[in-house]
Short mmCIF file of C-alpha atoms in Angstrom, two decimals:
data_model
loop_
_atom_site.label_atom_id
_atom_site.label_comp_id
_atom_site.label_asym_id
_atom_site.label_seq_id
_atom_site.Cartn_x
_atom_site.Cartn_y
_atom_site.Cartn_z
CA MET A 1 26.44 -11.42 27.42
CA THR A 2 27.37 -10.46 23.89
CA GLN A 3 24.66 -8.97 21.70
CA LEU A 4 22.92 -11.55 19.56
CA LEU A 5 20.67 -9.42 17.36
CA ALA A 6 22.07 -7.56 14.37
CA HIS A 7 22.45 -3.78 14.55
CA ARG A 8 20.49 -3.42 11.31
CA LEU A 9 17.30 -4.19 13.24
CA ASP A 10 17.73 -0.87 15.03
CA ALA A 11 16.82 0.90 11.78
CA ILE A 12 13.35 -0.61 11.40
CA LYS A 13 10.07 -0.76 13.29
CA PRO A 14 7.16 -3.20 13.12
CA SER A 15 4.65 -2.78 10.31
CA ALA A 16 1.97 -0.34 11.47
CA SER A 17 -0.75 -2.16 9.56
CA MET A 18 0.16 -5.54 11.03
CA ALA A 19 0.40 -4.00 14.52
CA ALA A 20 -3.07 -2.53 14.06
CA LYS A 21 -4.45 -5.91 13.03
CA GLN A 22 -2.96 -7.50 16.15
CA ARG A 23 -4.49 -4.76 18.32
CA VAL A 24 -7.93 -5.35 16.82
CA ASP A 25 -7.61 -9.10 17.22
CA SER A 26 -6.65 -8.67 20.90
CA LEU A 27 -9.60 -6.38 21.61
CA ARG A 28 -12.03 -8.72 19.91
CA ALA A 29 -10.61 -11.67 21.85
CA ALA A 30 -11.36 -9.68 25.00
CA GLY A 31 -14.98 -9.35 23.91
CA ARG A 32 -14.95 -5.78 22.55
CA PRO A 33 -17.01 -5.31 19.34
CA VAL A 34 -14.49 -3.26 17.36
CA VAL A 35 -15.31 -1.83 13.92
CA ASP A 36 -12.12 -2.44 11.98
CA PHE A 37 -11.08 0.17 9.41
CA THR A 38 -7.42 -0.92 9.47
CA ILE A 39 -7.64 -3.94 7.23
CA GLY A 40 -5.58 -3.76 4.05
CA GLU A 41 -7.20 -6.64 2.24
CA PRO A 42 -10.46 -7.23 0.39
CA ASP A 43 -13.22 -8.66 2.58
CA PHE A 44 -14.38 -10.90 -0.29
CA ALA A 45 -13.63 -14.61 -0.47
CA THR A 46 -11.21 -15.75 -3.14
CA PRO A 47 -13.40 -16.40 -6.23
CA PRO A 48 -14.54 -20.06 -6.45
CA HIS A 49 -12.89 -20.81 -9.82
CA ILE A 50 -9.53 -19.75 -8.40
CA VAL A 51 -10.01 -21.86 -5.27
CA GLN A 52 -10.99 -24.80 -7.46
CA ALA A 53 -7.77 -24.40 -9.45
CA GLY A 54 -5.83 -24.66 -6.21
CA ILE A 55 -7.73 -27.81 -5.22
CA GLU A 56 -7.09 -29.37 -8.60
CA ALA A 57 -3.39 -28.52 -8.30
CA LEU A 58 -3.29 -30.31 -4.95
CA LEU A 59 -5.12 -33.36 -6.25
CA GLY A 60 -2.99 -33.35 -9.39
CA GLY A 61 0.24 -33.59 -7.44
CA GLN A 62 1.50 -30.03 -8.01
CA THR A 63 2.94 -29.99 -4.51
CA ARG A 64 6.68 -29.88 -5.15
CA TYR A 65 9.31 -27.19 -5.48
CA THR A 66 9.14 -24.98 -8.54
CA ALA A 67 11.88 -22.93 -10.17
CA SER A 68 12.89 -20.08 -7.87
CA ALA A 69 11.60 -17.50 -10.38
CA GLY A 70 8.21 -19.24 -10.66
CA THR A 71 6.54 -21.84 -12.85
CA PRO A 72 6.72 -21.37 -16.63
CA ALA A 73 2.92 -21.39 -16.76
CA LEU A 74 2.54 -18.53 -14.30
CA ARG A 75 5.32 -16.44 -15.78
CA GLN A 76 3.73 -16.84 -19.21
CA ALA A 77 0.34 -15.85 -17.79
CA ILE A 78 1.88 -12.76 -16.23
CA ALA A 79 3.57 -11.80 -19.49
CA ALA A 80 0.22 -12.15 -21.26
CA LYS A 81 -1.43 -10.00 -18.60
CA PHE A 82 1.11 -7.18 -19.14
CA ASP A 83 0.48 -7.31 -22.88
CA ARG A 84 -3.30 -7.46 -22.58
CA GLU A 85 -3.90 -4.96 -19.78
CA ASN A 86 -0.92 -2.62 -19.83
CA GLY A 87 0.35 -2.72 -23.41
CA LEU A 88 3.80 -3.81 -22.22
CA ALA A 89 5.97 -6.52 -23.73
CA TYR A 90 7.83 -8.83 -21.36
CA ALA A 91 9.29 -12.26 -22.01
CA PRO A 92 8.58 -14.83 -19.28
CA GLU A 93 12.31 -14.78 -18.48
CA GLN A 94 11.95 -11.12 -17.42
CA ILE A 95 9.40 -12.03 -14.75
CA VAL A 96 10.02 -13.31 -11.23
CA VAL A 97 7.42 -14.66 -8.80
CA GLY A 98 7.68 -14.38 -5.03
CA SER A 99 5.70 -14.96 -1.86
CA GLY A 100 3.83 -11.69 -2.17
CA ALA A 101 4.66 -8.37 -3.80
CA LYS A 102 6.29 -7.38 -0.51
CA GLN A 103 8.96 -10.03 -0.97
CA ILE A 104 9.69 -8.92 -4.52
CA ILE A 105 10.29 -5.35 -3.32
CA PHE A 106 12.44 -6.56 -0.43
CA GLU A 107 14.63 -8.75 -2.62
CA ALA A 108 14.95 -6.08 -5.33
CA LEU A 109 16.31 -3.64 -2.75
CA ALA A 110 18.55 -6.34 -1.27
CA ALA A 111 19.97 -7.04 -4.71
CA THR A 112 20.78 -3.42 -5.55
CA LEU A 113 21.45 -1.31 -2.47
CA ASN A 114 24.79 -0.62 -0.82
CA PRO A 115 25.38 1.32 2.41
CA GLY A 116 24.86 5.03 1.86
CA ASP A 117 22.76 4.68 -1.28
CA GLU A 118 19.59 6.77 -1.34
CA VAL A 119 16.04 5.82 -2.26
CA ILE A 120 13.41 8.49 -2.89
CA VAL A 121 10.16 7.62 -1.10
CA PRO A 122 7.22 9.99 -1.67
CA ALA A 123 5.04 10.48 1.42
CA PRO A 124 2.44 9.40 2.22
CA TYR A 125 3.98 5.99 1.62
CA TRP A 126 3.20 2.37 2.29
CA VAL A 127 4.66 1.73 5.72
CA SER A 128 7.23 -0.86 4.64
CA TYR A 129 9.12 1.13 1.99
CA PRO A 130 11.39 3.23 4.27
CA ASP A 131 12.10 0.37 6.65
CA MET A 132 13.06 -2.03 3.88
CA VAL A 133 15.41 0.62 2.48
CA ALA A 134 16.99 1.21 5.90
CA LEU A 135 17.31 -2.51 6.59
CA HIS A 136 19.65 -2.79 3.61
CA GLY A 137 21.87 0.03 4.86
CA ALA A 138 20.54 2.66 2.49
CA VAL A 139 18.91 6.01 3.24
CA PRO A 140 15.20 6.60 2.59
CA VAL A 141 14.84 10.15 1.26
CA VAL A 142 11.26 10.98 2.17
CA VAL A 143 9.63 13.68 0.02
CA ARG A 144 6.44 15.10 1.47
CA CYS A 145 3.61 15.22 -1.06
CA GLY A 146 0.88 17.12 0.71
CA GLU A 147 -2.85 17.30 0.27
CA GLU A 148 -2.36 20.46 -1.78
CA GLN A 149 -0.55 18.30 -4.39
CA GLY A 150 -3.20 15.60 -4.22
CA PHE A 151 -0.70 13.49 -2.23
CA LYS A 152 1.36 13.05 -5.42
CA LEU A 153 5.02 13.63 -6.22
CA THR A 154 5.65 16.55 -8.56
CA SER A 155 8.41 16.68 -11.13
CA GLU A 156 9.92 19.70 -9.34
CA ALA A 157 10.08 17.86 -6.01
CA LEU A 158 11.61 14.81 -7.69
CA GLU A 159 14.28 16.93 -9.36
CA GLN A 160 15.24 18.50 -6.04
CA ALA A 161 15.46 15.13 -4.26
CA ILE A 162 17.84 13.44 -6.71
CA THR A 163 21.52 13.35 -5.78
CA PRO A 164 24.50 11.40 -7.15
CA ARG A 165 23.75 8.75 -4.50
CA THR A 166 20.13 8.22 -5.56
CA ARG A 167 19.60 4.61 -6.54
CA TRP A 168 15.81 4.24 -6.80
CA LEU A 169 12.56 6.16 -6.93
CA ILE A 170 9.65 4.18 -5.47
CA LEU A 171 6.33 5.11 -7.02
CA ASN A 172 2.99 3.67 -5.85
CA SER A 173 -0.13 4.32 -7.93
CA PRO A 174 -2.91 3.85 -6.96
CA ASN A 175 -1.43 4.85 -3.63
CA ASN A 176 -1.67 3.25 -0.23
CA PRO A 177 -2.69 5.11 1.97
CA SER A 178 -4.07 8.12 0.09
CA GLY A 179 -5.76 6.51 -2.92
CA ALA A 180 -4.02 9.00 -5.22
CA VAL A 181 -3.73 7.96 -8.88
CA TYR A 182 -1.17 9.56 -11.18
CA SER A 183 -2.48 10.82 -14.51
CA ARG A 184 -0.72 10.23 -17.81
CA GLU A 185 0.48 13.85 -17.82
CA GLU A 186 1.88 13.59 -14.31
CA LEU A 187 3.73 10.40 -15.19
CA GLU A 188 5.14 12.01 -18.32
CA ALA A 189 6.52 14.87 -16.20
CA LEU A 190 8.17 12.47 -13.75
CA ALA A 191 9.58 10.39 -16.61
CA ALA A 192 11.14 13.52 -18.12
CA VAL A 193 13.04 14.10 -14.87
CA LEU A 194 14.21 10.48 -14.74
CA ALA A 195 15.38 10.75 -18.34
CA ARG A 196 17.83 13.44 -17.22
CA HIS A 197 19.20 11.19 -14.46
CA PRO A 198 20.07 7.79 -15.97
CA HIS A 199 21.60 6.53 -12.71
CA VAL A 200 18.17 6.51 -11.01
CA TRP A 201 16.07 3.36 -11.30
CA LEU A 202 12.30 3.20 -10.89
CA LEU A 203 10.35 0.74 -8.76
CA THR A 204 6.65 1.14 -9.56
CA ASP A 205 4.23 -0.65 -7.24
CA GLU A 206 0.96 -1.15 -9.12
CA ILE A 207 -0.79 -3.70 -6.93
CA TYR A 208 -3.99 -1.61 -6.68
CA GLU A 209 -4.19 -1.00 -10.43
CA HIS A 210 -7.65 -2.55 -10.87
CA PHE A 211 -9.29 -0.38 -8.23
CA VAL A 212 -9.68 3.07 -9.83
CA PHE A 213 -12.89 5.07 -9.69
CA GLY A 214 -14.83 7.68 -11.61
CA GLU A 215 -12.86 9.36 -14.37
CA ALA A 216 -9.49 8.15 -13.04
CA ARG A 217 -7.55 5.61 -15.08
CA HIS A 218 -4.55 3.53 -14.12
CA VAL A 219 -1.63 4.05 -16.48
CA SER A 220 1.69 2.28 -16.09
CA ILE A 221 4.53 4.76 -16.42
CA LEU A 222 6.20 2.52 -18.99
CA ALA A 223 3.20 2.93 -21.24
CA VAL A 224 4.04 6.65 -21.50
CA ALA A 225 7.83 6.35 -21.17
CA PRO A 226 8.96 3.01 -22.67
CA GLU A 227 12.54 4.29 -22.75
CA LEU A 228 12.67 3.68 -18.97
CA GLN A 229 12.00 -0.06 -19.29
CA ASP A 230 15.65 -1.04 -19.02
CA ARG A 231 15.81 0.50 -15.51
CA THR A 232 12.31 -0.11 -14.17
CA LEU A 233 10.90 -2.87 -12.00
CA ILE A 234 7.10 -3.21 -12.08
CA VAL A 235 5.74 -4.88 -8.96
CA ASN A 236 2.26 -6.37 -8.74
CA GLY A 237 0.51 -9.33 -7.19
CA MET A 238 -2.62 -11.36 -6.68
CA SER A 239 -3.58 -10.18 -3.19
CA LYS A 240 -5.81 -7.20 -3.90
CA ALA A 241 -7.47 -7.73 -7.28
CA TYR A 242 -8.27 -11.40 -6.69
CA ALA A 243 -8.75 -11.40 -2.89
CA MET A 244 -5.79 -13.76 -2.54
CA THR A 245 -3.90 -12.15 0.35
CA GLY A 246 -3.25 -15.44 2.13
CA TRP A 247 -2.11 -17.21 -1.02
CA ARG A 248 1.02 -15.02 -1.03
CA ILE A 249 1.79 -14.55 -4.71
CA GLY A 250 3.45 -11.41 -6.01
CA TYR A 251 5.55 -10.77 -9.08
CA GLY A 252 7.97 -8.37 -10.65
CA ALA A 253 8.89 -7.61 -14.25
CA GLY A 254 12.12 -5.90 -15.21
CA PRO A 255 15.50 -6.12 -16.87
CA LEU A 256 16.88 -9.63 -17.06
CA PRO A 257 19.96 -9.04 -14.83
CA LEU A 258 17.79 -7.66 -12.01
CA VAL A 259 15.21 -10.45 -12.34
CA ARG A 260 17.97 -13.05 -12.19
CA ALA A 261 19.45 -11.39 -9.10
CA ILE A 262 16.07 -11.45 -7.34
CA ALA A 263 15.62 -15.12 -8.26
CA LEU A 264 19.09 -15.86 -6.89
CA LEU A 265 18.13 -14.36 -3.53
CA LEU A 266 14.87 -16.29 -3.54
CA SER A 267 16.81 -19.50 -4.13
CA GLN A 268 18.68 -18.90 -0.88
CA SER A 269 15.67 -17.77 1.16
CA THR A 270 12.24 -19.23 0.40
CA SER A 271 13.42 -21.39 -2.53
CA CYS A 272 10.17 -20.63 -4.36
CA ALA A 273 6.60 -19.48 -3.89
CA SER A 274 3.91 -22.05 -3.13
CA SER A 275 3.39 -24.33 -6.11
CA VAL A 276 -0.33 -24.66 -5.38
CA ALA A 277 -0.80 -20.90 -5.09
CA GLN A 278 1.08 -20.39 -8.36
CA ALA A 279 -1.30 -22.75 -10.13
CA ALA A 280 -4.29 -20.86 -8.74
CA ALA A 281 -2.71 -17.54 -9.77
CA SER A 282 -2.29 -18.78 -13.34
CA THR A 283 -6.00 -19.53 -13.51
CA ALA A 284 -6.86 -16.15 -11.96
CA LEU A 285 -4.88 -14.21 -14.56
CA GLN A 286 -6.11 -16.21 -17.53
CA GLY A 287 -9.73 -16.73 -16.49
CA ASP A 288 -12.89 -14.64 -16.37
CA GLN A 289 -12.16 -11.18 -14.92
CA THR A 290 -15.75 -10.44 -13.90
CA CYS A 291 -14.84 -10.93 -10.24
CA VAL A 292 -12.30 -8.11 -10.45
CA ASN A 293 -14.73 -5.74 -12.13
CA ILE A 294 -17.45 -6.46 -9.57
CA ALA A 295 -15.04 -5.87 -6.68
CA SER A 296 -14.03 -2.51 -8.15
CA GLU A 297 -17.67 -1.44 -8.49
CA VAL A 298 -18.40 -2.43 -4.89
CA PHE A 299 -15.37 -0.55 -3.60
CA GLU A 300 -16.42 2.58 -5.47
CA GLN A 301 -19.84 2.45 -3.82
CA ARG A 302 -18.23 1.99 -0.41
CA ARG A 303 -15.83 4.85 -1.08
CA ASP A 304 -18.71 7.17 -1.83
CA ARG A 305 -20.50 6.08 1.33
CA MET A 306 -17.53 6.52 3.65
CA VAL A 307 -16.42 9.84 2.17
CA GLY A 308 -19.98 11.19 2.36
CA LEU A 309 -20.33 10.25 6.01
CA LEU A 310 -16.91 11.52 7.09
CA ARG A 311 -17.45 14.87 5.40
CA GLN A 312 -20.41 15.43 7.72
CA VAL A 313 -18.23 15.15 10.83
CA PRO A 314 -16.96 18.50 12.17
CA GLY A 315 -13.17 18.60 12.44
CA LEU A 316 -12.54 16.11 9.63
CA ARG A 317 -11.49 16.96 6.06
CA CYS A 318 -11.61 14.14 3.54
CA LEU A 319 -10.60 14.04 -0.12
CA SER A 320 -12.33 11.45 -2.26
CA PRO A 321 -9.65 8.92 -3.32
CA ASP A 322 -9.34 7.99 -6.99
CA GLY A 323 -8.14 4.47 -6.30
CA ALA A 324 -7.21 1.66 -3.87
CA PHE A 325 -9.63 1.09 -0.95
CA TYR A 326 -8.59 3.66 1.64
CA VAL A 327 -9.61 7.15 2.62
CA PHE A 328 -7.04 9.43 4.22
CA PRO A 329 -8.91 12.12 6.16
CA SER A 330 -7.19 15.01 7.87
CA VAL A 331 -7.74 15.22 11.64
CA GLU A 332 -5.88 18.49 12.05
CA GLY A 333 -9.19 20.13 12.98
CA LEU A 334 -9.35 17.91 16.08
CA LEU A 335 -5.87 18.64 17.38
CA GLY A 336 -5.93 20.69 20.55
CA THR A 337 -9.38 19.49 21.59
CA ARG A 338 -9.91 17.58 24.81
CA THR A 339 -11.63 14.29 25.55
CA PRO A 340 -14.41 13.99 28.14
CA GLN A 341 -11.69 12.81 30.52
CA GLY A 342 -9.71 16.00 29.93
CA LYS A 343 -6.90 14.58 27.79
CA MET A 344 -5.75 16.84 24.98
CA LEU A 345 -5.52 15.32 21.51
CA ALA A 346 -2.10 16.55 20.40
CA SER A 347 -1.44 14.24 17.45
CA ASP A 348 -3.00 11.89 14.96
CA LEU A 349 -1.86 9.03 17.20
CA ASP A 350 -3.90 10.54 20.06
CA VAL A 351 -6.94 10.79 17.77
CA MET A 352 -6.48 7.19 16.66
CA MET A 353 -6.36 5.94 20.24
CA TYR A 354 -9.32 8.11 21.28
CA LEU A 355 -11.47 6.67 18.49
CA LEU A 356 -10.44 3.17 19.48
CA ASP A 357 -11.22 3.71 23.17
CA GLU A 358 -14.32 5.92 22.89
CA ALA A 359 -15.88 4.81 19.58
CA GLN A 360 -14.43 1.29 19.41
CA VAL A 361 -13.36 2.03 15.84
CA ALA A 362 -9.87 1.03 14.72
CA THR A 363 -7.92 3.23 12.30
CA ILE A 364 -4.20 3.79 11.62
CA ASP A 365 -2.34 7.01 12.31
CA GLY A 366 -1.03 8.96 9.34
CA SER A 367 2.36 9.38 11.00
CA SER A 368 3.05 5.72 10.25
CA TYR A 369 2.68 6.62 6.57
CA GLY A 370 4.94 9.65 6.79
CA MET A 371 2.04 12.13 6.94
CA PRO A 372 1.18 13.33 10.47
CA GLY A 373 -2.25 14.82 10.99
CA TYR A 374 -4.16 12.17 9.04
CA LEU A 375 -5.74 8.75 9.56
CA ARG A 376 -5.88 5.83 7.16
CA MET A 377 -9.27 4.16 7.04
CA SER A 378 -10.03 1.15 4.86
CA PHE A 379 -13.39 0.72 3.18
CA ALA A 380 -12.67 -2.93 2.41
CA THR A 381 -15.52 -3.83 4.71
CA SER A 382 -19.29 -3.98 4.50
CA THR A 383 -21.53 -0.97 3.97
CA GLU A 384 -23.14 -1.78 7.32
CA GLN A 385 -19.80 -1.62 9.10
CA ILE A 386 -18.94 1.62 7.29
CA GLY A 387 -22.21 3.17 8.47
CA ALA A 388 -21.83 1.92 12.04
CA GLY A 389 -18.19 2.91 12.30
CA CYS A 390 -18.66 6.41 10.88
CA ALA A 391 -21.65 6.99 13.17
CA ALA A 392 -19.56 5.94 16.17
CA ILE A 393 -16.76 8.28 15.06
CA ALA A 394 -19.22 11.16 14.76
CA ARG A 395 -20.60 10.51 18.25
CA ALA A 396 -17.13 10.32 19.79
CA ILE A 397 -15.96 13.50 18.05
CA GLY A 398 -19.14 15.22 19.21
CA LEU A 399 -18.00 14.66 22.81
CA LEU A 400 -14.74 16.56 22.31
CA GLN A 401 -14.36 19.99 23.82
CA PRO A 402 -12.25 22.87 22.50
CA ALA A 403 -9.09 23.34 24.52
CA THR A 404 -10.20 26.82 25.54
CA ALA A 405 -13.49 25.51 26.88
CA SER A 406 -11.68 22.87 28.94
CA LEU A 407 -9.32 25.48 30.34
CA SER A 408 -12.25 27.71 31.30
CA LYS A 409 -13.86 24.86 33.23
CA GLU A 410 -10.57 24.18 35.01
CA ASN A 411 -10.39 27.85 35.99
CA ASP A 412 -13.99 27.77 37.25
CA HIS A 413 -13.00 25.00 39.69
CA ALA A 414 -9.75 26.65 40.73
#
């Protein structure tokens, strides 16, 4: 039998975050009370005024196809948002709407990459970046940005990674999974490198922009380096700030030729994003932003709670994230220990599975984000769940034995 599936599928793997969600759902269906720290979406309901806008769109007959790039109303609302919140000027024609920010990134790469092109992906990275690059025949050039750099790309590392084949740099701030937020000075340094390499385009994913904590501030790189605007695609969406993950509305703003190319691909794939969801998104962007501010305050409180609890657990090391709604603790201090059953924890994947089996707490391994030795844990859940989950983690880790102790016991029984 001849092979049916395309060879390009060999280059990608399933989304780690979606796989984790399926694992949690399966365990819960089997009756296991799992504390879920894998979820990458706000646990709040979509604000009522946004839901009402969707209902009114349905009742008003806004249930037909829209232009592939999005409705004029939504594109105008997005342009106004960029002006109001980011100090950036975009015409509605420079904006394209898709079924989630993920689709905008996918189509942008599809429109621009040829086999052998390179895309610089700082690690830790959102799980889908490298696979989307590889799916289009290009090469993800992963640059490790360790804890010692605050999980952020330095200008020196960027300079070393650029080659004549580099097509894009993907930048994500605030970052999933680390919560790192680039400062104005750090962005200026990266922009200076890009200025020396005009063949490199910039894709900046800013979907967590409204969730920054303490003294941190979100700054769009184009606000500090407007000269890059003619080769930059800003990607954002409604999922995180407005708790609209299931509504599936994302958008991109960039040079007109690129926006038109993305819209062309959309016309031959999904045709357009949901008309009803676009109407609700227009209301979200133009309406009262109190819901966004409240969500950010709640997430900051949860961050402080989770970080405080995890720092009390021997073997864990946890930076306090400046943004998004994830912590990214190191579990390197647990590697080499043994479970009560005698199994050695040799990797972050082993630790993840041990916590799931012993503590009934679901996390995601850092290896899936290009950073072995860490776990991603979401605090987009209630304070009660954070307390219960961290307590269960502490109990489970308290049962671990040093490898040397386990070996001594084995020798005693020899």
